């Protein structure tokens, strides 16, 4: 379907970006068609570069999927962008964070997006935050999670999460 869409819009002279799952970005033919149709950047919500944390977040991808997607995009004319979700799992630690930062930077993408977990209502992470008293103010509140933190996690306090986001962009 992506090939059909790209073929249909390639003569429109559009510049566009998109979101995609890393495991859907392994086919060079599809990546080339996207680039030819005007796609300038593809954003992948990779979240972590630790397979255990990806399992805990039920991402249904592996680190190797993210790496292959970045390599396939770069080799076929499409700029990839990855994200790291700090604290996306209750099992996040400084060790897993440092690994994700190092791996994300090593991929050589133009930009890496960092944010801190924001456990939203109707998610498993929200239920865990409520049941375990992780919310700083007792419950969810909307914030800019690229700058603010509303939770203390088992292995990383709100202060540590705040420091982590500053270090990520520093």
Tab-separated table of N, CA and C in Angstrom:
chain	number	residue	atom	x	y	z
A	1	UNK	N	0.820	-1.194	0.000
A	1	UNK	CA	0.000	0.000	0.000
A	1	UNK	C	0.866	1.262	0.000
A	2	UNK	N	1.951	1.237	0.747
A	2	UNK	CA	2.841	2.401	0.780
A	2	UNK	C	3.395	2.696	-0.606
A	3	UNK	N	3.747	1.648	-1.338
A	3	UNK	CA	4.253	1.841	-2.701
A	3	UNK	C	3.202	2.504	-3.586
A	4	UNK	N	1.956	2.077	-3.458
A	4	UNK	CA	0.871	2.669	-4.247
A	4	UNK	C	0.663	4.145	-3.906
A	5	UNK	N	0.676	4.451	-2.637
A	5	UNK	CA	0.493	5.839	-2.201
A	5	UNK	C	1.645	6.701	-2.726
A	6	UNK	N	2.858	6.231	-2.552
A	6	UNK	CA	4.023	6.999	-3.007
A	6	UNK	C	3.980	7.229	-4.516
A	7	UNK	N	3.625	6.212	-5.261
A	7	UNK	CA	3.518	6.349	-6.718
A	7	UNK	C	2.454	7.393	-7.062
A	8	UNK	N	1.371	7.393	-6.318
A	8	UNK	CA	0.276	8.312	-6.591
A	8	UNK	C	0.584	9.770	-6.285
A	9	UNK	N	1.537	10.021	-5.383
A	9	UNK	CA	1.826	11.410	-5.006
A	9	UNK	C	3.178	11.911	-5.504
A	10	UNK	N	3.965	11.062	-6.141
A	10	UNK	CA	5.329	11.465	-6.487
A	10	UNK	C	5.397	12.658	-7.444
A	11	UNK	N	4.392	12.883	-8.268
A	11	UNK	CA	4.408	14.011	-9.203
A	11	UNK	C	3.821	15.299	-8.610
A	12	UNK	N	3.415	15.267	-7.343
A	12	UNK	CA	2.804	16.441	-6.715
A	12	UNK	C	3.832	17.420	-6.144
A	13	UNK	N	5.091	17.042	-6.147
A	13	UNK	CA	6.170	17.899	-5.653
A	13	UNK	C	5.945	18.309	-4.189
A	14	UNK	N	5.570	17.339	-3.371
A	14	UNK	CA	5.345	17.573	-1.948
A	14	UNK	C	6.611	17.299	-1.152
A	15	UNK	N	6.803	18.014	-0.075
A	15	UNK	CA	7.783	17.683	0.948
A	15	UNK	C	6.981	17.253	2.170
A	16	UNK	N	7.298	16.079	2.706
A	16	UNK	CA	6.534	15.587	3.842
A	16	UNK	C	7.409	14.747	4.750
A	17	UNK	N	6.924	14.543	5.963
A	17	UNK	CA	7.573	13.670	6.932
A	17	UNK	C	6.523	12.677	7.432
A	18	UNK	N	6.975	11.621	8.087
A	18	UNK	CA	6.009	10.664	8.616
A	18	UNK	C	6.545	9.967	9.855
A	19	UNK	N	5.644	9.307	10.523
A	19	UNK	CA	5.950	8.428	11.647
A	19	UNK	C	5.852	6.995	11.144
A	20	UNK	N	6.740	6.134	11.604
A	20	UNK	CA	6.676	4.734	11.188
A	20	UNK	C	7.318	3.843	12.240
A	21	UNK	N	6.852	2.625	12.295
A	21	UNK	CA	7.476	1.627	13.165
A	21	UNK	C	8.778	1.167	12.522
A	22	UNK	N	9.794	0.991	13.322
A	22	UNK	CA	11.110	0.595	12.814
A	22	UNK	C	11.055	-0.703	12.018
A	23	UNK	N	10.259	-1.653	12.454
A	23	UNK	CA	10.214	-2.938	11.752
A	23	UNK	C	9.495	-2.851	10.409
A	24	UNK	N	8.913	-1.690	10.093
A	24	UNK	CA	8.263	-1.492	8.799
A	24	UNK	C	9.162	-0.727	7.824
A	25	UNK	N	10.395	-0.467	8.221
A	25	UNK	CA	11.316	0.332	7.414
A	25	UNK	C	12.550	-0.467	6.986
A	26	UNK	N	12.343	-1.715	6.635
A	26	UNK	CA	13.464	-2.574	6.258
A	26	UNK	C	13.569	-2.816	4.758
A	27	UNK	N	12.576	-2.419	4.001
A	27	UNK	CA	12.530	-2.710	2.568
A	27	UNK	C	13.075	-1.519	1.772
A	28	UNK	N	14.246	-1.668	1.140
A	28	UNK	CA	14.828	-0.560	0.369
A	28	UNK	C	13.890	-0.014	-0.706
A	29	UNK	N	13.105	-0.875	-1.341
A	29	UNK	CA	12.181	-0.420	-2.386
A	29	UNK	C	11.162	0.564	-1.821
A	30	UNK	N	10.637	0.269	-0.657
A	30	UNK	CA	9.657	1.148	-0.017
A	30	UNK	C	10.311	2.473	0.389
A	31	UNK	N	11.497	2.406	0.974
A	31	UNK	CA	12.205	3.612	1.403
A	31	UNK	C	12.516	4.506	0.200
A	32	UNK	N	12.986	3.913	-0.883
A	32	UNK	CA	13.284	4.673	-2.094
A	32	UNK	C	12.021	5.332	-2.656
A	33	UNK	N	10.915	4.605	-2.642
A	33	UNK	CA	9.645	5.155	-3.139
A	33	UNK	C	9.197	6.328	-2.273
A	34	UNK	N	9.363	6.222	-0.969
A	34	UNK	CA	9.000	7.312	-0.070
A	34	UNK	C	9.846	8.550	-0.363
A	35	UNK	N	11.148	8.351	-0.512
A	35	UNK	CA	12.042	9.474	-0.811
A	35	UNK	C	11.692	10.110	-2.154
A	36	UNK	N	11.421	9.296	-3.151
A	36	UNK	CA	11.067	9.803	-4.477
A	36	UNK	C	9.757	10.588	-4.441
A	37	UNK	N	8.862	10.198	-3.544
A	37	UNK	CA	7.562	10.864	-3.422
A	37	UNK	C	7.631	12.124	-2.558
A	38	UNK	N	8.834	12.463	-2.079
A	38	UNK	CA	9.004	13.704	-1.341
A	38	UNK	C	9.179	13.584	0.157
A	39	UNK	N	9.203	12.366	0.688
A	39	UNK	CA	9.412	12.208	2.130
A	39	UNK	C	10.825	12.663	2.476
A	40	UNK	N	10.948	13.548	3.446
A	40	UNK	CA	12.241	14.093	3.841
A	40	UNK	C	12.764	13.478	5.127
A	41	UNK	N	11.858	12.989	5.971
A	41	UNK	CA	12.265	12.465	7.270
A	41	UNK	C	11.240	11.449	7.744
A	42	UNK	N	11.731	10.392	8.356
A	42	UNK	CA	10.844	9.417	8.984
A	42	UNK	C	11.231	9.321	10.459
A	43	UNK	N	10.235	9.476	11.306
A	43	UNK	CA	10.425	9.465	12.751
A	43	UNK	C	10.027	8.101	13.290
A	44	UNK	N	10.940	7.486	14.042
A	44	UNK	CA	10.688	6.179	14.650
A	44	UNK	C	10.610	6.319	16.157
A	45	UNK	N	9.511	5.878	16.737
A	45	UNK	CA	9.394	5.852	18.188
A	45	UNK	C	10.125	4.647	18.738
A	46	UNK	N	11.440	4.695	18.695
A	46	UNK	CA	12.234	3.550	19.118
A	46	UNK	C	12.171	3.338	20.630
A	47	UNK	N	12.087	4.405	21.391
A	47	UNK	CA	11.904	4.450	22.846
A	47	UNK	C	13.128	4.012	23.656
A	48	UNK	N	13.747	2.895	23.304
A	48	UNK	CA	14.890	2.392	24.069
A	48	UNK	C	15.768	1.552	23.156
A	49	UNK	N	16.999	1.400	23.566
A	49	UNK	CA	17.901	0.492	22.859
A	49	UNK	C	18.305	-0.645	23.783
A	50	UNK	N	17.317	-1.139	24.511
A	50	UNK	CA	17.473	-2.276	25.420
A	50	UNK	C	16.306	-3.220	25.150
A	51	UNK	N	16.595	-4.424	24.682
A	51	UNK	CA	15.531	-5.368	24.327
A	51	UNK	C	14.615	-5.698	25.508
A	52	UNK	N	15.166	-5.782	26.703
A	52	UNK	CA	14.335	-6.065	27.875
A	52	UNK	C	13.328	-4.956	28.145
A	53	UNK	N	13.763	-3.712	28.005
A	53	UNK	CA	12.841	-2.595	28.205
A	53	UNK	C	11.821	-2.520	27.077
A	54	UNK	N	12.263	-2.805	25.854
A	54	UNK	CA	11.306	-2.838	24.733
A	54	UNK	C	10.231	-3.897	24.973
A	55	UNK	N	10.627	-5.057	25.501
A	55	UNK	CA	9.652	-6.096	25.850
A	55	UNK	C	8.693	-5.592	26.925
A	56	UNK	N	9.233	-4.941	27.941
A	56	UNK	CA	8.408	-4.444	29.037
A	56	UNK	C	7.407	-3.394	28.545
A	57	UNK	N	7.807	-2.601	27.543
A	57	UNK	CA	6.933	-1.576	26.979
A	57	UNK	C	6.004	-2.142	25.902
A	58	UNK	N	6.119	-3.435	25.617
A	58	UNK	CA	5.321	-4.121	24.601
A	58	UNK	C	5.443	-3.409	23.244
A	59	UNK	N	6.669	-3.060	22.876
A	59	UNK	CA	6.916	-2.387	21.598
A	59	UNK	C	6.876	-3.364	20.418
A	60	UNK	N	7.088	-4.624	20.686
A	60	UNK	CA	7.091	-5.665	19.642
A	60	UNK	C	8.123	-5.395	18.547
A	61	UNK	N	9.246	-4.807	18.946
A	61	UNK	CA	10.407	-4.645	18.078
A	61	UNK	C	11.654	-4.979	18.886
A	62	UNK	N	12.749	-5.171	18.214
A	62	UNK	CA	14.042	-5.436	18.846
A	62	UNK	C	14.981	-4.295	18.482
A	63	UNK	N	16.056	-4.176	19.213
A	63	UNK	CA	17.066	-3.161	18.910
A	63	UNK	C	17.583	-3.349	17.492
A	64	UNK	N	17.766	-4.601	17.081
A	64	UNK	CA	18.271	-4.853	15.724
A	64	UNK	C	17.307	-4.318	14.662
A	65	UNK	N	15.999	-4.303	14.950
A	65	UNK	CA	15.013	-3.733	14.013
A	65	UNK	C	15.225	-2.234	13.833
A	66	UNK	N	15.508	-1.546	14.924
A	66	UNK	CA	15.724	-0.100	14.872
A	66	UNK	C	16.998	0.205	14.088
A	67	UNK	N	18.058	-0.516	14.399
A	67	UNK	CA	19.337	-0.295	13.718
A	67	UNK	C	19.198	-0.567	12.223
A	68	UNK	N	18.535	-1.655	11.873
A	68	UNK	CA	18.342	-1.971	10.454
A	68	UNK	C	17.505	-0.889	9.766
A	69	UNK	N	16.486	-0.390	10.423
A	69	UNK	CA	15.642	0.656	9.838
A	69	UNK	C	16.449	1.926	9.572
A	70	UNK	N	17.255	2.330	10.535
A	70	UNK	CA	18.082	3.528	10.358
A	70	UNK	C	19.047	3.328	9.195
A	71	UNK	N	19.709	2.189	9.167
A	71	UNK	CA	20.668	1.910	8.087
A	71	UNK	C	19.981	1.865	6.726
A	72	UNK	N	18.812	1.242	6.645
A	72	UNK	CA	18.079	1.149	5.376
A	72	UNK	C	17.629	2.528	4.912
A	73	UNK	N	17.123	3.341	5.825
A	73	UNK	CA	16.703	4.700	5.460
A	73	UNK	C	17.892	5.504	4.945
A	74	UNK	N	18.975	5.506	5.696
A	74	UNK	CA	20.143	6.299	5.306
A	74	UNK	C	20.708	5.840	3.960
A	75	UNK	N	20.720	4.542	3.709
A	75	UNK	CA	21.276	4.004	2.464
A	75	UNK	C	20.382	4.248	1.263
A	76	UNK	N	19.126	4.640	1.510
A	76	UNK	CA	18.169	4.789	0.413
A	76	UNK	C	17.542	6.170	0.336
A	77	UNK	N	18.252	7.168	0.844
A	77	UNK	CA	17.863	8.545	0.624
A	77	UNK	C	16.793	9.127	1.516
A	78	UNK	N	16.592	8.538	2.694
A	78	UNK	CA	15.564	9.044	3.602
A	78	UNK	C	16.192	9.289	4.975
A	79	UNK	N	16.004	10.491	5.508
A	79	UNK	CA	16.586	10.851	6.802
A	79	UNK	C	15.782	10.209	7.934
A	80	UNK	N	16.437	9.373	8.759
A	80	UNK	CA	15.745	8.784	9.909
A	80	UNK	C	15.942	9.634	11.168
A	81	UNK	N	14.942	9.622	12.030
A	81	UNK	CA	15.046	10.235	13.349
A	81	UNK	C	14.560	9.205	14.358
A	82	UNK	N	15.303	9.030	15.440
A	82	UNK	CA	14.908	8.083	16.481
A	82	UNK	C	14.573	8.836	17.758
A	83	UNK	N	13.854	8.159	18.616
A	83	UNK	CA	13.507	8.753	19.907
A	83	UNK	C	13.949	7.837	21.031
A	84	UNK	N	14.213	8.442	22.175
A	84	UNK	CA	14.508	7.692	23.390
A	84	UNK	C	13.535	8.192	24.447
A	85	UNK	N	12.736	7.284	24.979
A	85	UNK	CA	11.773	7.612	26.025
A	85	UNK	C	12.399	7.267	27.375
A	86	UNK	N	12.836	8.273	28.072
A	86	UNK	CA	13.487	8.098	29.370
A	86	UNK	C	12.435	7.654	30.383
A	87	UNK	N	12.655	6.481	30.983
A	87	UNK	CA	11.712	5.969	31.976
A	87	UNK	C	10.488	5.315	31.386
A	88	UNK	N	10.560	4.891	30.141
A	88	UNK	CA	9.424	4.232	29.495
A	88	UNK	C	9.059	2.901	30.124
A	89	UNK	N	9.953	2.383	30.921
A	89	UNK	CA	9.723	1.148	31.672
A	89	UNK	C	10.101	1.403	33.127
A	90	UNK	N	9.399	0.766	34.024
A	90	UNK	CA	9.734	0.871	35.449
A	90	UNK	C	11.118	0.296	35.729
A	91	UNK	N	11.639	-0.486	34.797
A	91	UNK	CA	12.954	-1.109	34.977
A	91	UNK	C	14.095	-0.246	34.435
A	92	UNK	N	13.765	0.953	33.937
A	92	UNK	CA	14.804	1.865	33.442
A	92	UNK	C	15.803	2.149	34.556
A	93	UNK	N	17.069	2.252	34.195
A	93	UNK	CA	18.137	2.566	35.152
A	93	UNK	C	19.158	3.445	34.447
A	94	UNK	N	20.115	3.946	35.189
A	94	UNK	CA	21.176	4.731	34.549
A	94	UNK	C	21.924	3.887	33.526
A	95	UNK	N	22.097	2.614	33.824
A	95	UNK	CA	22.807	1.731	32.884
A	95	UNK	C	22.041	1.622	31.559
A	96	UNK	N	20.729	1.407	31.620
A	96	UNK	CA	19.960	1.279	30.372
A	96	UNK	C	19.874	2.623	29.651
A	97	UNK	N	19.779	3.712	30.406
A	97	UNK	CA	19.742	5.038	29.790
A	97	UNK	C	21.035	5.337	29.046
A	98	UNK	N	22.149	5.103	29.692
A	98	UNK	CA	23.442	5.373	29.049
A	98	UNK	C	23.620	4.529	27.798
A	99	UNK	N	23.182	3.283	27.856
A	99	UNK	CA	23.252	2.420	26.676
A	99	UNK	C	22.391	2.982	25.543
A	100	UNK	N	21.177	3.419	25.856
A	100	UNK	CA	20.299	3.979	24.822
A	100	UNK	C	20.883	5.250	24.227
A	101	UNK	N	21.415	6.128	25.075
A	101	UNK	CA	22.015	7.362	24.577
A	101	UNK	C	23.186	7.058	23.655
A	102	UNK	N	24.064	6.168	24.097
A	102	UNK	CA	25.255	5.831	23.321
A	102	UNK	C	24.866	5.203	21.982
A	103	UNK	N	23.928	4.263	22.023
A	103	UNK	CA	23.506	3.592	20.791
A	103	UNK	C	22.819	4.562	19.838
A	104	UNK	N	21.927	5.396	20.347
A	104	UNK	CA	21.225	6.366	19.504
A	104	UNK	C	22.208	7.312	18.825
A	105	UNK	N	23.160	7.795	19.561
A	105	UNK	CA	24.153	8.717	18.978
A	105	UNK	C	25.050	8.006	17.973
A	106	UNK	N	25.387	6.766	18.262
A	106	UNK	CA	26.255	5.993	17.370
A	106	UNK	C	25.604	5.758	16.002
A	107	UNK	N	24.280	5.784	15.947
A	107	UNK	CA	23.579	5.570	14.682
A	107	UNK	C	23.823	6.698	13.689
A	108	UNK	N	24.232	7.861	14.179
A	108	UNK	CA	24.578	8.964	13.298
A	108	UNK	C	23.400	9.644	12.623
A	109	UNK	N	22.236	9.617	13.268
A	109	UNK	CA	21.095	10.348	12.706
A	109	UNK	C	21.297	11.840	12.950
A	110	UNK	N	20.642	12.641	12.151
A	110	UNK	CA	20.759	14.094	12.287
A	110	UNK	C	20.268	14.568	13.649
A	111	UNK	N	19.250	13.893	14.180
A	111	UNK	CA	18.642	14.323	15.426
A	111	UNK	C	18.129	13.104	16.188
A	112	UNK	N	18.236	13.153	17.503
A	112	UNK	CA	17.620	12.162	18.389
A	112	UNK	C	16.668	12.929	19.298
A	113	UNK	N	15.432	12.469	19.373
A	113	UNK	CA	14.431	13.117	20.220
A	113	UNK	C	14.389	12.395	21.559
A	114	UNK	N	14.484	13.161	22.637
A	114	UNK	CA	14.416	12.609	23.983
A	114	UNK	C	13.186	13.169	24.694
A	115	UNK	N	12.545	12.328	25.483
A	115	UNK	CA	11.446	12.773	26.331
A	115	UNK	C	11.392	11.855	27.544
A	116	UNK	N	10.661	12.300	28.562
A	116	UNK	CA	10.498	11.516	29.783
A	116	UNK	C	9.096	10.932	29.778
A	117	UNK	N	8.970	9.733	30.305
A	117	UNK	CA	7.677	9.066	30.320
A	117	UNK	C	6.599	9.969	30.923
A	118	UNK	N	5.444	9.903	30.317
A	118	UNK	CA	4.271	10.646	30.771
A	118	UNK	C	3.126	9.636	30.848
A	119	UNK	N	3.006	8.933	31.997
A	119	UNK	CA	1.984	7.889	32.100
A	119	UNK	C	0.576	8.455	31.968
A	120	UNK	N	-0.023	8.240	30.816
A	120	UNK	CA	-1.343	8.794	30.519
A	120	UNK	C	-2.447	7.838	30.952
A	121	UNK	N	-3.592	8.395	31.345
A	121	UNK	CA	-4.731	7.538	31.700
A	121	UNK	C	-5.036	6.534	30.595
A	122	UNK	N	-5.530	5.397	30.986
A	122	UNK	CA	-5.890	4.277	30.098
A	122	UNK	C	-4.678	3.526	29.559
A	123	UNK	N	-3.522	3.677	30.221
A	123	UNK	CA	-2.341	2.891	29.847
A	123	UNK	C	-1.907	2.047	31.040
A	124	UNK	N	-1.178	0.987	30.756
A	124	UNK	CA	-0.670	0.119	31.823
A	124	UNK	C	0.300	0.892	32.725
A	125	UNK	N	1.108	1.764	32.124
A	125	UNK	CA	2.068	2.542	32.915
A	125	UNK	C	1.335	3.485	33.871
A	126	UNK	N	0.217	4.037	33.444
A	126	UNK	CA	-0.596	4.886	34.315
A	126	UNK	C	-1.103	4.073	35.506
A	127	UNK	N	-1.643	2.896	35.232
A	127	UNK	CA	-2.145	2.034	36.307
A	127	UNK	C	-1.036	1.708	37.301
A	128	UNK	N	0.149	1.396	36.788
A	128	UNK	CA	1.293	1.123	37.667
A	128	UNK	C	1.646	2.354	38.498
A	129	UNK	N	1.634	3.528	37.860
A	129	UNK	CA	1.974	4.766	38.567
A	129	UNK	C	0.972	5.061	39.683
A	130	UNK	N	-0.307	4.870	39.412
A	130	UNK	CA	-1.343	5.082	40.437
A	130	UNK	C	-1.194	4.055	41.559
A	131	UNK	N	-1.106	2.783	41.184
A	131	UNK	CA	-1.053	1.711	42.180
A	131	UNK	C	0.198	1.746	43.043
A	132	UNK	N	1.293	2.288	42.494
A	132	UNK	CA	2.557	2.308	43.231
A	132	UNK	C	2.928	3.684	43.773
A	133	UNK	N	2.043	4.647	43.584
A	133	UNK	CA	2.302	5.986	44.115
A	133	UNK	C	3.462	6.711	43.453
A	134	UNK	N	3.653	6.510	42.156
A	134	UNK	CA	4.786	7.132	41.455
A	134	UNK	C	4.548	8.595	41.088
A	135	UNK	N	3.290	9.010	40.948
A	135	UNK	CA	3.028	10.392	40.552
A	135	UNK	C	3.445	11.346	41.672
A	136	UNK	N	4.158	12.395	41.328
A	136	UNK	CA	4.624	13.380	42.300
A	136	UNK	C	3.442	14.082	42.961
A	137	UNK	N	2.466	14.472	42.160
A	137	UNK	CA	1.303	15.199	42.682
A	137	UNK	C	0.076	14.315	42.843
A	138	UNK	N	0.250	13.012	42.828
A	138	UNK	CA	-0.852	12.100	43.063
A	138	UNK	C	-1.561	11.577	41.837
A	139	UNK	N	-1.444	12.274	40.695
A	139	UNK	CA	-2.121	11.806	39.491
A	139	UNK	C	-1.520	12.486	38.270
A	140	UNK	N	-1.982	12.059	37.122
A	140	UNK	CA	-1.546	12.604	35.838
A	140	UNK	C	-1.893	14.078	35.719
A	141	UNK	N	-1.001	14.814	35.095
A	141	UNK	CA	-1.296	16.172	34.648
A	141	UNK	C	-0.512	16.374	33.359
A	142	UNK	N	-1.091	17.046	32.389
A	142	UNK	CA	-0.391	17.248	31.119
A	142	UNK	C	0.813	18.172	31.305
A	143	UNK	N	1.929	17.782	30.701
A	143	UNK	CA	3.164	18.566	30.788
A	143	UNK	C	3.905	18.480	29.467
A	144	UNK	N	4.951	19.261	29.341
A	144	UNK	CA	5.897	19.139	28.236
A	144	UNK	C	6.946	18.129	28.688
A	145	UNK	N	6.803	16.886	28.245
A	145	UNK	CA	7.671	15.826	28.762
A	145	UNK	C	9.058	15.816	28.130
A	146	UNK	N	9.377	16.829	27.361
A	146	UNK	CA	10.765	17.021	26.935
A	146	UNK	C	11.484	17.941	27.926
A	147	UNK	N	10.741	18.433	28.937
A	147	UNK	CA	11.325	19.343	29.924
A	147	UNK	C	10.939	19.030	31.358
A	148	UNK	N	9.772	18.434	31.549
A	148	UNK	CA	9.251	18.247	32.897
A	148	UNK	C	9.069	16.763	33.218
A	149	UNK	N	8.951	16.488	34.507
A	149	UNK	CA	8.787	15.123	35.008
A	149	UNK	C	7.669	15.114	36.041
A	150	UNK	N	6.817	14.086	35.989
A	150	UNK	CA	5.723	14.012	36.975
A	150	UNK	C	5.740	12.718	37.789
A	151	UNK	N	6.791	11.899	37.621
A	151	UNK	CA	6.829	10.612	38.325
A	151	UNK	C	8.188	10.360	38.972
A	152	UNK	N	8.141	9.572	40.018
A	152	UNK	CA	9.317	8.914	40.593
A	152	UNK	C	9.180	7.456	40.206
A	153	UNK	N	10.188	6.885	39.583
A	153	UNK	CA	10.156	5.468	39.217
A	153	UNK	C	10.955	4.654	40.228
A	154	UNK	N	10.787	3.339	40.236
A	154	UNK	CA	11.494	2.520	41.220
A	154	UNK	C	13.020	2.701	41.208
A	155	UNK	N	13.622	2.861	40.027
A	155	UNK	CA	15.080	2.959	39.931
A	155	UNK	C	15.591	4.363	39.652
A	156	UNK	N	14.687	5.290	39.328
A	156	UNK	CA	15.078	6.659	39.001
A	156	UNK	C	14.065	7.635	39.599
A	157	UNK	N	14.555	8.508	40.465
A	157	UNK	CA	13.671	9.505	41.075
A	157	UNK	C	13.324	10.583	40.051
A	158	UNK	N	12.341	11.396	40.383
A	158	UNK	CA	11.969	12.512	39.512
A	158	UNK	C	13.170	13.425	39.278
A	159	UNK	N	13.971	13.653	40.309
A	159	UNK	CA	15.169	14.487	40.159
A	159	UNK	C	16.150	13.847	39.172
A	160	UNK	N	16.314	12.542	39.266
A	160	UNK	CA	17.219	11.856	38.340
A	160	UNK	C	16.667	11.877	36.914
A	161	UNK	N	15.361	11.704	36.774
A	161	UNK	CA	14.749	11.778	35.449
A	161	UNK	C	14.907	13.182	34.859
A	162	UNK	N	14.747	14.204	35.709
A	162	UNK	CA	14.938	15.592	35.269
A	162	UNK	C	16.384	15.808	34.830
A	163	UNK	N	17.328	15.292	35.599
A	163	UNK	CA	18.737	15.387	35.228
A	163	UNK	C	19.001	14.643	33.923
A	164	UNK	N	18.395	13.478	33.771
A	164	UNK	CA	18.606	12.666	32.564
A	164	UNK	C	18.163	13.414	31.305
A	165	UNK	N	17.027	14.092	31.358
A	165	UNK	CA	16.565	14.813	30.170
A	165	UNK	C	17.492	15.992	29.880
A	166	UNK	N	17.996	16.659	30.911
A	166	UNK	CA	18.949	17.756	30.702
A	166	UNK	C	20.245	17.235	30.098
A	167	UNK	N	20.735	16.133	30.604
A	167	UNK	CA	21.978	15.544	30.086
A	167	UNK	C	21.805	15.062	28.645
A	168	UNK	N	20.643	14.534	28.354
A	168	UNK	CA	20.384	14.011	26.998
A	168	UNK	C	20.531	15.107	25.959
A	169	UNK	N	20.030	16.289	26.275
A	169	UNK	CA	20.103	17.396	25.322
A	169	UNK	C	21.339	18.267	25.529
A	170	UNK	N	22.090	18.005	26.615
A	170	UNK	CA	23.237	18.844	26.938
A	170	UNK	C	24.454	18.527	26.211
